[in-house]
Protein backbone atom coordinates (compact mmCIF):
# COMPACT_ATOMS: atom_id res chain seq x y z
CA UNK A 1 0.00 0.00 0.00
CA UNK A 2 1.39 3.40 -0.85
CA UNK A 3 0.29 6.80 0.34
CA UNK A 4 0.11 9.52 -2.21
CA UNK A 5 0.54 13.07 -1.06
CA UNK A 6 -1.64 14.55 -3.78
CA UNK A 7 -4.77 13.13 -2.18
CA UNK A 8 -6.59 13.66 1.06
CA UNK A 9 -5.75 11.18 3.79
CA UNK A 10 -8.34 8.44 4.24
CA UNK A 11 -11.18 9.06 6.65
CA UNK A 12 -13.29 5.90 6.54
CA UNK A 13 -16.25 6.58 4.30
CA UNK A 14 -15.61 8.46 1.13
CA UNK A 15 -16.63 12.11 1.20
CA UNK A 16 -17.27 14.36 -1.79
CA UNK A 17 -14.13 15.13 -3.81
CA UNK A 18 -12.36 18.37 -2.99
CA UNK A 19 -11.14 20.95 -5.50
CA UNK A 20 -7.62 19.66 -4.86
CA UNK A 21 -8.74 16.15 -5.83
CA UNK A 22 -10.11 17.40 -9.10
CA UNK A 23 -7.04 19.48 -9.86
CA UNK A 24 -4.63 16.67 -9.15
CA UNK A 25 -6.71 14.27 -11.20
CA UNK A 26 -6.48 16.69 -14.08
CA UNK A 27 -2.73 17.05 -13.67
CA UNK A 28 -2.32 13.32 -13.75
CA UNK A 29 -4.43 13.12 -16.89
CA UNK A 30 -2.03 15.55 -18.53
CA UNK A 31 1.06 13.83 -17.15
CA UNK A 32 0.13 10.29 -18.10
CA UNK A 33 -2.16 10.83 -21.06
CA UNK A 34 -5.38 9.03 -21.74
CA UNK A 35 -6.65 6.64 -24.29
CA UNK A 36 -8.18 7.90 -27.47
CA UNK A 37 -11.50 6.38 -28.47
CA UNK A 38 -10.23 4.69 -31.60
CA UNK A 39 -7.05 3.50 -29.91
CA UNK A 40 -8.92 1.60 -27.25
CA UNK A 41 -10.91 -0.28 -29.83
CA UNK A 42 -7.78 -0.96 -31.89
CA UNK A 43 -6.05 -2.70 -29.03
CA UNK A 44 -8.99 -5.03 -28.58
CA UNK A 45 -7.97 -6.17 -32.07
CA UNK A 46 -11.55 -6.67 -33.05
CA UNK A 47 -12.35 -6.54 -36.70
CA UNK A 48 -15.69 -7.99 -35.79
CA UNK A 49 -16.42 -5.02 -33.60
CA UNK A 50 -16.16 -2.76 -36.63
CA UNK A 51 -18.91 -4.72 -38.32
CA UNK A 52 -21.42 -4.28 -35.57
CA UNK A 53 -24.12 -1.71 -35.93
CA UNK A 54 -23.16 0.11 -32.77
CA UNK A 55 -19.46 0.52 -33.58
CA UNK A 56 -20.00 4.01 -34.94
CA UNK A 57 -21.99 4.94 -31.89
CA UNK A 58 -19.22 3.77 -29.56
CA UNK A 59 -16.76 6.07 -31.30
CA UNK A 60 -19.32 8.80 -31.46
CA UNK A 61 -20.20 8.90 -27.78
CA UNK A 62 -19.12 12.43 -27.08
CA UNK A 63 -19.25 13.08 -23.36
CA UNK A 64 -18.79 16.33 -21.44
CA UNK A 65 -15.92 18.54 -22.65
CA UNK A 66 -13.49 17.34 -19.97
CA UNK A 67 -14.13 13.71 -20.81
CA UNK A 68 -13.63 14.30 -24.53
CA UNK A 69 -10.40 16.19 -23.88
CA UNK A 70 -9.14 13.49 -21.55
CA UNK A 71 -9.89 10.79 -24.07
CA UNK A 72 -8.18 12.72 -26.87
CA UNK A 73 -4.76 12.82 -25.15
CA UNK A 74 -2.02 10.45 -26.34
CA UNK A 75 -4.10 7.68 -27.85
CA UNK A 76 -1.10 5.33 -27.84
CA UNK A 77 -1.21 5.20 -24.04
CA UNK A 78 -4.23 2.97 -24.14
CA UNK A 79 -3.44 0.49 -21.39
CA UNK A 80 -3.16 1.05 -17.67
CA UNK A 81 0.31 0.24 -16.35
CA UNK A 82 0.82 -3.34 -15.26
CA UNK A 83 3.21 -4.25 -12.44
CA UNK A 84 5.49 -7.16 -11.56
CA UNK A 85 4.57 -9.82 -8.98
CA UNK A 86 7.18 -8.36 -6.60
CA UNK A 87 5.21 -5.11 -6.50
CA UNK A 88 1.94 -6.66 -5.27
CA UNK A 89 0.81 -5.05 -1.99
CA UNK A 90 1.00 -7.48 0.96
CA UNK A 91 -2.61 -6.67 1.82
CA UNK A 92 -5.17 -5.31 -0.61
CA UNK A 93 -6.93 -2.79 1.57
CA UNK A 94 -10.73 -3.20 1.51
CA UNK A 95 -12.91 -0.11 1.40
CA UNK A 96 -16.56 0.93 1.35
CA UNK A 97 -18.76 -2.13 1.88
CA UNK A 98 -16.50 -4.87 3.20
CA UNK A 99 -19.01 -7.27 4.78
CA UNK A 100 -22.48 -6.83 3.28
CA UNK A 101 -25.32 -7.67 5.65
CA UNK A 102 -28.09 -7.77 3.04
CA UNK A 103 -30.18 -10.94 3.46
CA UNK A 104 -29.81 -12.04 -0.15
CA UNK A 105 -26.05 -11.62 -0.01
CA UNK A 106 -25.70 -13.48 3.30
CA UNK A 107 -27.71 -16.40 1.90
CA UNK A 108 -25.49 -16.58 -1.18
CA UNK A 109 -22.29 -16.33 0.87
CA UNK A 110 -23.51 -19.08 3.25
CA UNK A 111 -23.71 -21.47 0.31
CA UNK A 112 -20.27 -20.38 -0.90
CA UNK A 113 -21.94 -18.60 -3.85
CA UNK A 114 -23.08 -21.89 -5.43
CA UNK A 115 -26.48 -20.31 -6.13
CA UNK A 116 -25.08 -16.95 -7.20
CA UNK A 117 -25.68 -15.94 -10.81
CA UNK A 118 -24.63 -12.96 -12.87
CA UNK A 119 -27.57 -11.67 -14.90
CA UNK A 120 -26.77 -10.01 -18.20
CA UNK A 121 -29.87 -8.13 -19.25
CA UNK A 122 -31.35 -5.03 -20.76
CA UNK A 123 -30.46 -4.12 -24.35
CA UNK A 124 -28.97 -7.51 -25.31
CA UNK A 125 -30.00 -10.07 -27.91
CA UNK A 126 -29.74 -12.99 -25.46
CA UNK A 127 -30.12 -12.34 -21.73
CA UNK A 128 -27.72 -14.55 -19.75
CA UNK A 129 -27.57 -16.04 -16.29
CA UNK A 130 -24.01 -17.12 -15.56
CA UNK A 131 -22.69 -19.12 -12.61
CA UNK A 132 -19.16 -18.77 -11.31
CA UNK A 133 -18.33 -22.05 -13.04
CA UNK A 134 -19.64 -20.62 -16.33
CA UNK A 135 -17.45 -17.55 -15.90
CA UNK A 136 -14.38 -19.58 -14.95
CA UNK A 137 -14.80 -21.65 -18.11
CA UNK A 138 -14.63 -18.57 -20.32
CA UNK A 139 -11.31 -17.09 -21.54
CA UNK A 140 -9.45 -15.47 -18.64
CA UNK A 141 -7.15 -12.52 -18.31
CA UNK A 142 -4.73 -11.88 -15.45
CA UNK A 143 -3.30 -8.44 -14.71
CA UNK A 144 -1.35 -6.77 -11.90
CA UNK A 145 -2.54 -3.20 -11.57
CA UNK A 146 -2.75 -0.32 -9.13
CA UNK A 147 -6.04 0.67 -7.55
CA UNK A 148 -6.31 4.36 -6.66
CA UNK A 149 -8.97 5.45 -4.17
CA UNK A 150 -9.89 9.12 -3.96
CA UNK A 151 -9.46 8.85 -0.20
CA UNK A 152 -5.72 8.96 -0.76
CA UNK A 153 -4.43 5.42 -0.86
CA UNK A 154 -3.38 2.94 -3.53
CA UNK A 155 -2.90 -0.82 -3.64
CA UNK A 156 -1.34 -3.10 -6.24
CA UNK A 157 -3.15 -6.39 -6.79
CA UNK A 158 -3.23 -9.31 -9.19
CA UNK A 159 -6.64 -9.83 -10.71
CA UNK A 160 -7.94 -12.73 -12.74
CA UNK A 161 -11.26 -12.72 -14.50
CA UNK A 162 -13.18 -12.89 -17.73
CA UNK A 163 -12.91 -9.92 -20.08
CA UNK A 164 -16.19 -8.07 -19.92
CA UNK A 165 -16.18 -7.89 -23.71
CA UNK A 166 -16.35 -11.69 -23.90
CA UNK A 167 -19.51 -11.68 -21.81
CA UNK A 168 -21.00 -8.83 -23.83
CA UNK A 169 -20.26 -10.60 -27.11
CA UNK A 170 -21.92 -13.73 -25.81
CA UNK A 171 -25.06 -11.78 -24.93
CA UNK A 172 -24.99 -9.66 -28.09
CA UNK A 173 -25.20 -5.93 -27.47
CA UNK A 174 -28.14 -4.27 -29.20
CA UNK A 175 -27.55 -1.23 -31.38
CA UNK A 176 -29.44 1.01 -28.99
CA UNK A 177 -27.18 0.24 -25.98
CA UNK A 178 -24.79 2.97 -24.87
CA UNK A 179 -23.85 2.19 -21.26
CA UNK A 180 -23.18 -0.79 -19.03
CA UNK A 181 -24.70 -0.57 -15.55
CA UNK A 182 -23.16 -2.72 -12.79
CA UNK A 183 -25.70 -3.79 -10.16
CA UNK A 184 -24.36 -4.79 -6.76
CA UNK A 185 -25.70 -6.89 -3.89
CA UNK A 186 -24.66 -4.55 -1.06
CA UNK A 187 -26.46 -1.62 0.50
CA UNK A 188 -24.07 1.15 1.53
CA UNK A 189 -25.70 3.44 4.06
CA UNK A 190 -29.21 3.75 2.66
CA UNK A 191 -28.91 2.68 -0.97
CA UNK A 192 -27.71 -0.18 -3.15
CA UNK A 193 -24.29 0.34 -4.70
CA UNK A 194 -24.17 0.57 -8.48
CA UNK A 195 -21.92 1.91 -11.19
CA UNK A 196 -21.84 2.44 -14.94
CA UNK A 197 -19.49 3.03 -17.85
CA UNK A 198 -19.61 3.57 -21.59
CA UNK A 199 -19.34 0.67 -24.02
CA UNK A 200 -15.87 1.83 -25.05
CA UNK A 201 -14.65 1.31 -21.47
CA UNK A 202 -16.55 -1.97 -21.16
CA UNK A 203 -14.71 -3.26 -24.25
CA UNK A 204 -11.27 -2.09 -23.06
CA UNK A 205 -8.95 -5.14 -23.02
CA UNK A 206 -8.13 -4.67 -19.33
CA UNK A 207 -11.78 -4.43 -18.26
CA UNK A 208 -12.45 -7.76 -16.58
CA UNK A 209 -15.00 -9.34 -14.29
CA UNK A 210 -12.61 -10.53 -11.60
CA UNK A 211 -13.17 -13.67 -9.51
CA UNK A 212 -9.60 -14.07 -8.16
CA UNK A 213 -7.40 -11.65 -6.24
CA UNK A 214 -3.74 -12.57 -5.74
CA UNK A 215 -4.36 -16.18 -6.88
CA UNK A 216 -7.19 -16.75 -4.39
CA UNK A 217 -10.96 -16.57 -4.84
CA UNK A 218 -11.98 -12.95 -4.30
CA UNK A 219 -12.47 -12.39 -0.54
CA UNK A 220 -15.78 -11.00 0.68
CA UNK A 221 -14.01 -7.81 1.76
CA UNK A 222 -12.94 -7.18 -1.83
CA UNK A 223 -16.23 -8.03 -3.55
CA UNK A 224 -16.87 -11.79 -3.63
CA UNK A 225 -17.85 -13.51 -5.75
CA UNK A 226 -17.31 -11.08 -8.66
CA UNK A 227 -16.30 -7.47 -9.18
CA UNK A 228 -15.40 -5.36 -12.15
CA UNK A 229 -11.94 -3.94 -12.83
CA UNK A 230 -11.90 -0.80 -14.96
CA UNK A 231 -8.19 -0.17 -14.83
CA UNK A 232 -8.26 3.34 -16.26
CA UNK A 233 -10.63 4.50 -13.55
CA UNK A 234 -10.68 5.45 -9.89
CA UNK A 235 -11.55 3.09 -7.03
CA UNK A 236 -15.22 3.92 -6.72
CA UNK A 237 -15.84 2.75 -10.31
CA UNK A 238 -14.64 -0.80 -9.40
CA UNK A 239 -18.05 -2.19 -8.44
CA UNK A 240 -17.93 -5.17 -6.06
CA UNK A 241 -20.55 -7.87 -5.22
CA UNK A 242 -21.94 -7.91 -8.75
CA UNK A 243 -25.39 -9.34 -9.37
CA UNK A 244 -26.20 -8.01 -12.82
CA UNK A 245 -24.86 -6.24 -15.84
CA UNK A 246 -27.48 -4.14 -17.54
CA UNK A 247 -27.15 -2.66 -21.01
CA UNK A 248 -29.00 0.64 -21.20
CA UNK A 249 -29.31 3.64 -23.48
CA UNK A 250 -29.10 6.06 -20.54
CA UNK A 251 -28.86 6.08 -16.76
CA UNK A 252 -30.87 9.19 -15.88
CA UNK A 253 -33.75 7.01 -14.69
CA UNK A 254 -31.63 4.85 -12.35
CA UNK A 255 -31.36 5.73 -8.62
CA UNK A 256 -30.15 9.34 -8.34
CA UNK A 257 -29.65 9.57 -12.09
CA UNK A 258 -25.90 10.30 -12.10
CA UNK A 259 -24.68 6.83 -13.08
CA UNK A 260 -23.31 5.56 -9.78
CA UNK A 261 -23.65 5.45 -6.02
CA UNK A 262 -20.91 8.02 -5.39
CA UNK A 263 -21.79 9.98 -8.52
CA UNK A 264 -25.28 10.46 -7.02
CA UNK A 265 -23.40 11.97 -4.05
CA UNK A 266 -21.23 14.34 -6.08
CA UNK A 267 -18.35 12.35 -7.61
CA UNK A 268 -17.34 12.71 -11.24
CA UNK A 269 -18.91 10.05 -13.47
CA UNK A 270 -15.95 9.53 -15.81
CA UNK A 271 -13.57 8.91 -12.89
CA UNK A 272 -10.53 8.46 -15.12
CA UNK A 273 -6.89 8.09 -14.06
N1 LIG B 1 -20.48 -2.78 -4.31
C1 LIG B 1 -19.56 -1.90 -3.92
N2 LIG B 1 -18.53 -1.65 -4.73
C2 LIG B 1 -17.57 -0.78 -4.36
C3 LIG B 1 -17.63 -0.08 -3.14
C4 LIG B 1 -18.73 -0.36 -2.28
O1 LIG B 1 -18.86 0.18 -1.17
N3 LIG B 1 -19.67 -1.29 -2.70
N4 LIG B 1 -16.65 0.84 -2.80
C5 LIG B 1 -15.83 1.38 -3.91
C6 LIG B 1 -14.62 2.09 -3.49
S1 LIG B 1 -14.79 3.70 -3.00
C7 LIG B 1 -13.40 1.54 -3.59
S2 LIG B 1 -11.97 2.42 -3.26
C8 LIG B 1 -13.23 0.13 -3.98
C9 LIG B 1 -12.55 -0.63 -2.87
O2 LIG B 1 -12.25 -1.93 -3.31
P1 LIG B 1 -11.56 -2.89 -2.29
O3 LIG B 1 -12.49 -3.09 -1.14
O4 LIG B 1 -11.24 -4.15 -3.01
O5 LIG B 1 -10.30 -2.17 -1.84
O6 LIG B 1 -14.46 -0.53 -4.25
C10 LIG B 1 -15.43 0.27 -4.87
N5 LIG B 1 -16.53 -0.57 -5.21
MO1 LIG C 1 -12.61 4.60 -3.16
XYZ file of C-alpha atoms and ligand atoms in Angstrom:
298
model
C 0.000 0.000 0.000
C 1.389 3.402 -0.855
C 0.293 6.796 0.343
C 0.114 9.518 -2.206
C 0.542 13.065 -1.056
C -1.642 14.547 -3.781
C -4.766 13.135 -2.184
C -6.587 13.659 1.057
C -5.752 11.181 3.785
C -8.343 8.440 4.236
C -11.185 9.060 6.646
C -13.289 5.896 6.536
C -16.253 6.583 4.303
C -15.611 8.463 1.127
C -16.628 12.108 1.197
C -17.273 14.360 -1.791
C -14.131 15.135 -3.808
C -12.355 18.369 -2.995
C -11.136 20.949 -5.496
C -7.619 19.658 -4.864
C -8.738 16.150 -5.826
C -10.113 17.403 -9.101
C -7.041 19.481 -9.862
C -4.629 16.673 -9.145
C -6.713 14.273 -11.203
C -6.483 16.691 -14.085
C -2.730 17.049 -13.666
C -2.317 13.322 -13.750
C -4.430 13.125 -16.890
C -2.025 15.550 -18.532
C 1.056 13.829 -17.154
C 0.133 10.295 -18.103
C -2.158 10.832 -21.061
C -5.380 9.034 -21.744
C -6.646 6.644 -24.287
C -8.184 7.900 -27.473
C -11.499 6.383 -28.469
C -10.229 4.691 -31.604
C -7.055 3.500 -29.905
C -8.921 1.605 -27.248
C -10.911 -0.285 -29.834
C -7.784 -0.963 -31.893
C -6.045 -2.703 -29.027
C -8.986 -5.026 -28.578
C -7.974 -6.169 -32.066
C -11.547 -6.665 -33.047
C -12.348 -6.538 -36.700
C -15.695 -7.989 -35.793
C -16.421 -5.023 -33.601
C -16.158 -2.764 -36.631
C -18.908 -4.725 -38.316
C -21.419 -4.280 -35.574
C -24.122 -1.710 -35.931
C -23.156 0.107 -32.775
C -19.459 0.524 -33.580
C -19.995 4.007 -34.937
C -21.992 4.941 -31.894
C -19.217 3.770 -29.555
C -16.759 6.065 -31.297
C -19.317 8.805 -31.462
C -20.197 8.900 -27.782
C -19.117 12.431 -27.076
C -19.253 13.078 -23.355
C -18.789 16.331 -21.436
C -15.923 18.545 -22.647
C -13.494 17.342 -19.969
C -14.133 13.715 -20.809
C -13.625 14.304 -24.526
C -10.399 16.194 -23.879
C -9.145 13.489 -21.546
C -9.887 10.787 -24.073
C -8.181 12.719 -26.869
C -4.762 12.820 -25.154
C -2.018 10.450 -26.335
C -4.100 7.683 -27.847
C -1.097 5.330 -27.841
C -1.209 5.205 -24.036
C -4.227 2.967 -24.138
C -3.444 0.489 -21.388
C -3.158 1.050 -17.667
C 0.308 0.241 -16.349
C 0.816 -3.339 -15.257
C 3.214 -4.254 -12.441
C 5.494 -7.162 -11.556
C 4.573 -9.824 -8.980
C 7.182 -8.357 -6.597
C 5.210 -5.110 -6.499
C 1.938 -6.665 -5.272
C 0.807 -5.055 -1.990
C 0.995 -7.481 0.956
C -2.612 -6.668 1.822
C -5.166 -5.309 -0.614
C -6.934 -2.794 1.570
C -10.726 -3.196 1.510
C -12.910 -0.106 1.405
C -16.561 0.933 1.353
C -18.755 -2.133 1.883
C -16.498 -4.870 3.201
C -19.007 -7.267 4.783
C -22.477 -6.826 3.280
C -25.320 -7.671 5.651
C -28.091 -7.768 3.035
C -30.183 -10.938 3.459
C -29.808 -12.042 -0.153
C -26.054 -11.617 -0.006
C -25.699 -13.480 3.297
C -27.712 -16.400 1.903
C -25.490 -16.583 -1.185
C -22.294 -16.326 0.868
C -23.505 -19.079 3.253
C -23.710 -21.471 0.312
C -20.266 -20.379 -0.904
C -21.935 -18.603 -3.846
C -23.080 -21.893 -5.429
C -26.481 -20.308 -6.134
C -25.081 -16.950 -7.198
C -25.680 -15.939 -10.809
C -24.634 -12.959 -12.874
C -27.565 -11.674 -14.898
C -26.769 -10.006 -18.201
C -29.865 -8.134 -19.253
C -31.349 -5.031 -20.765
C -30.457 -4.124 -24.347
C -28.972 -7.510 -25.311
C -29.996 -10.072 -27.910
C -29.742 -12.985 -25.459
C -30.119 -12.343 -21.735
C -27.721 -14.552 -19.749
C -27.573 -16.043 -16.290
C -24.006 -17.122 -15.556
C -22.693 -19.123 -12.611
C -19.162 -18.766 -11.308
C -18.331 -22.054 -13.038
C -19.641 -20.620 -16.326
C -17.448 -17.552 -15.904
C -14.381 -19.584 -14.949
C -14.799 -21.651 -18.110
C -14.625 -18.573 -20.316
C -11.310 -17.094 -21.541
C -9.454 -15.474 -18.641
C -7.147 -12.525 -18.314
C -4.727 -11.880 -15.450
C -3.301 -8.438 -14.706
C -1.346 -6.769 -11.900
C -2.542 -3.198 -11.575
C -2.748 -0.318 -9.129
C -6.035 0.672 -7.553
C -6.313 4.363 -6.658
C -8.969 5.447 -4.175
C -9.891 9.122 -3.956
C -9.463 8.855 -0.197
C -5.719 8.961 -0.761
C -4.428 5.417 -0.860
C -3.382 2.942 -3.532
C -2.898 -0.824 -3.643
C -1.340 -3.099 -6.242
C -3.150 -6.387 -6.787
C -3.228 -9.311 -9.191
C -6.644 -9.827 -10.712
C -7.936 -12.734 -12.744
C -11.263 -12.721 -14.501
C -13.178 -12.893 -17.733
C -12.905 -9.925 -20.084
C -16.195 -8.069 -19.921
C -16.178 -7.888 -23.712
C -16.350 -11.689 -23.900
C -19.510 -11.677 -21.807
C -20.996 -8.833 -23.825
C -20.265 -10.597 -27.114
C -21.923 -13.726 -25.808
C -25.063 -11.779 -24.926
C -24.987 -9.665 -28.085
C -25.202 -5.934 -27.465
C -28.138 -4.271 -29.198
C -27.550 -1.226 -31.385
C -29.444 1.012 -28.991
C -27.184 0.242 -25.981
C -24.792 2.965 -24.868
C -23.854 2.192 -21.260
C -23.184 -0.794 -19.027
C -24.702 -0.573 -15.545
C -23.164 -2.718 -12.794
C -25.696 -3.787 -10.161
C -24.362 -4.793 -6.755
C -25.704 -6.892 -3.890
C -24.658 -4.549 -1.063
C -26.456 -1.621 0.497
C -24.073 1.155 1.528
C -25.703 3.436 4.061
C -29.214 3.751 2.658
C -28.910 2.677 -0.971
C -27.708 -0.185 -3.146
C -24.291 0.340 -4.699
C -24.173 0.565 -8.480
C -21.916 1.914 -11.194
C -21.841 2.439 -14.945
C -19.491 3.032 -17.855
C -19.610 3.568 -21.587
C -19.338 0.674 -24.019
C -15.870 1.831 -25.049
C -14.651 1.312 -21.474
C -16.546 -1.969 -21.158
C -14.713 -3.264 -24.255
C -11.274 -2.087 -23.057
C -8.949 -5.137 -23.023
C -8.129 -4.669 -19.326
C -11.778 -4.434 -18.263
C -12.448 -7.759 -16.580
C -15.001 -9.341 -14.290
C -12.609 -10.534 -11.598
C -13.169 -13.668 -9.506
C -9.601 -14.069 -8.163
C -7.401 -11.647 -6.236
C -3.741 -12.574 -5.737
C -4.362 -16.184 -6.880
C -7.193 -16.754 -4.389
C -10.960 -16.568 -4.836
C -11.980 -12.949 -4.299
C -12.466 -12.394 -0.537
C -15.778 -11.001 0.681
C -14.013 -7.811 1.764
C -12.941 -7.182 -1.834
C -16.227 -8.032 -3.552
C -16.875 -11.791 -3.626
C -17.845 -13.509 -5.747
C -17.313 -11.083 -8.657
C -16.298 -7.468 -9.184
C -15.402 -5.359 -12.155
C -11.938 -3.945 -12.831
C -11.903 -0.804 -14.963
C -8.192 -0.168 -14.833
C -8.264 3.344 -16.255
C -10.633 4.496 -13.554
C -10.683 5.446 -9.886
C -11.548 3.085 -7.033
C -15.223 3.924 -6.715
C -15.844 2.754 -10.314
C -14.641 -0.798 -9.399
C -18.046 -2.192 -8.441
C -17.927 -5.169 -6.056
C -20.548 -7.866 -5.219
C -21.939 -7.909 -8.755
C -25.391 -9.341 -9.372
C -26.200 -8.009 -12.819
C -24.862 -6.240 -15.837
C -27.477 -4.140 -17.537
C -27.150 -2.655 -21.011
C -29.001 0.644 -21.197
C -29.311 3.643 -23.475
C -29.103 6.065 -20.544
C -28.861 6.080 -16.758
C -30.865 9.189 -15.875
C -33.753 7.006 -14.693
C -31.631 4.852 -12.345
C -31.358 5.728 -8.620
C -30.149 9.345 -8.337
C -29.651 9.569 -12.092
C -25.905 10.303 -12.102
C -24.681 6.828 -13.081
C -23.315 5.558 -9.784
C -23.654 5.448 -6.019
C -20.913 8.022 -5.391
C -21.793 9.985 -8.520
C -25.278 10.456 -7.023
C -23.404 11.972 -4.049
C -21.225 14.337 -6.084
C -18.352 12.355 -7.606
C -17.344 12.710 -11.242
C -18.914 10.052 -13.472
C -15.947 9.530 -15.814
C -13.568 8.913 -12.888
C -10.525 8.463 -15.116
C -6.893 8.090 -14.064
N -20.481 -2.776 -4.306
C -19.558 -1.902 -3.916
N -18.530 -1.648 -4.726
C -17.569 -0.776 -4.362
C -17.634 -0.077 -3.140
C -18.733 -0.360 -2.278
O -18.860 0.180 -1.168
N -19.667 -1.289 -2.700
N -16.650 0.841 -2.805
C -15.835 1.379 -3.911
C -14.623 2.090 -3.491
S -14.794 3.698 -3.002
C -13.400 1.544 -3.593
S -11.969 2.421 -3.257
C -13.231 0.130 -3.977
C -12.553 -0.628 -2.865
O -12.253 -1.929 -3.313
P -11.556 -2.893 -2.288
O -12.492 -3.094 -1.141
O -11.244 -4.149 -3.013
O -10.303 -2.170 -1.840
O -14.458 -0.527 -4.252
C -15.432 0.266 -4.868
N -16.529 -0.572 -5.215
Mo -12.609 4.597 -3.157
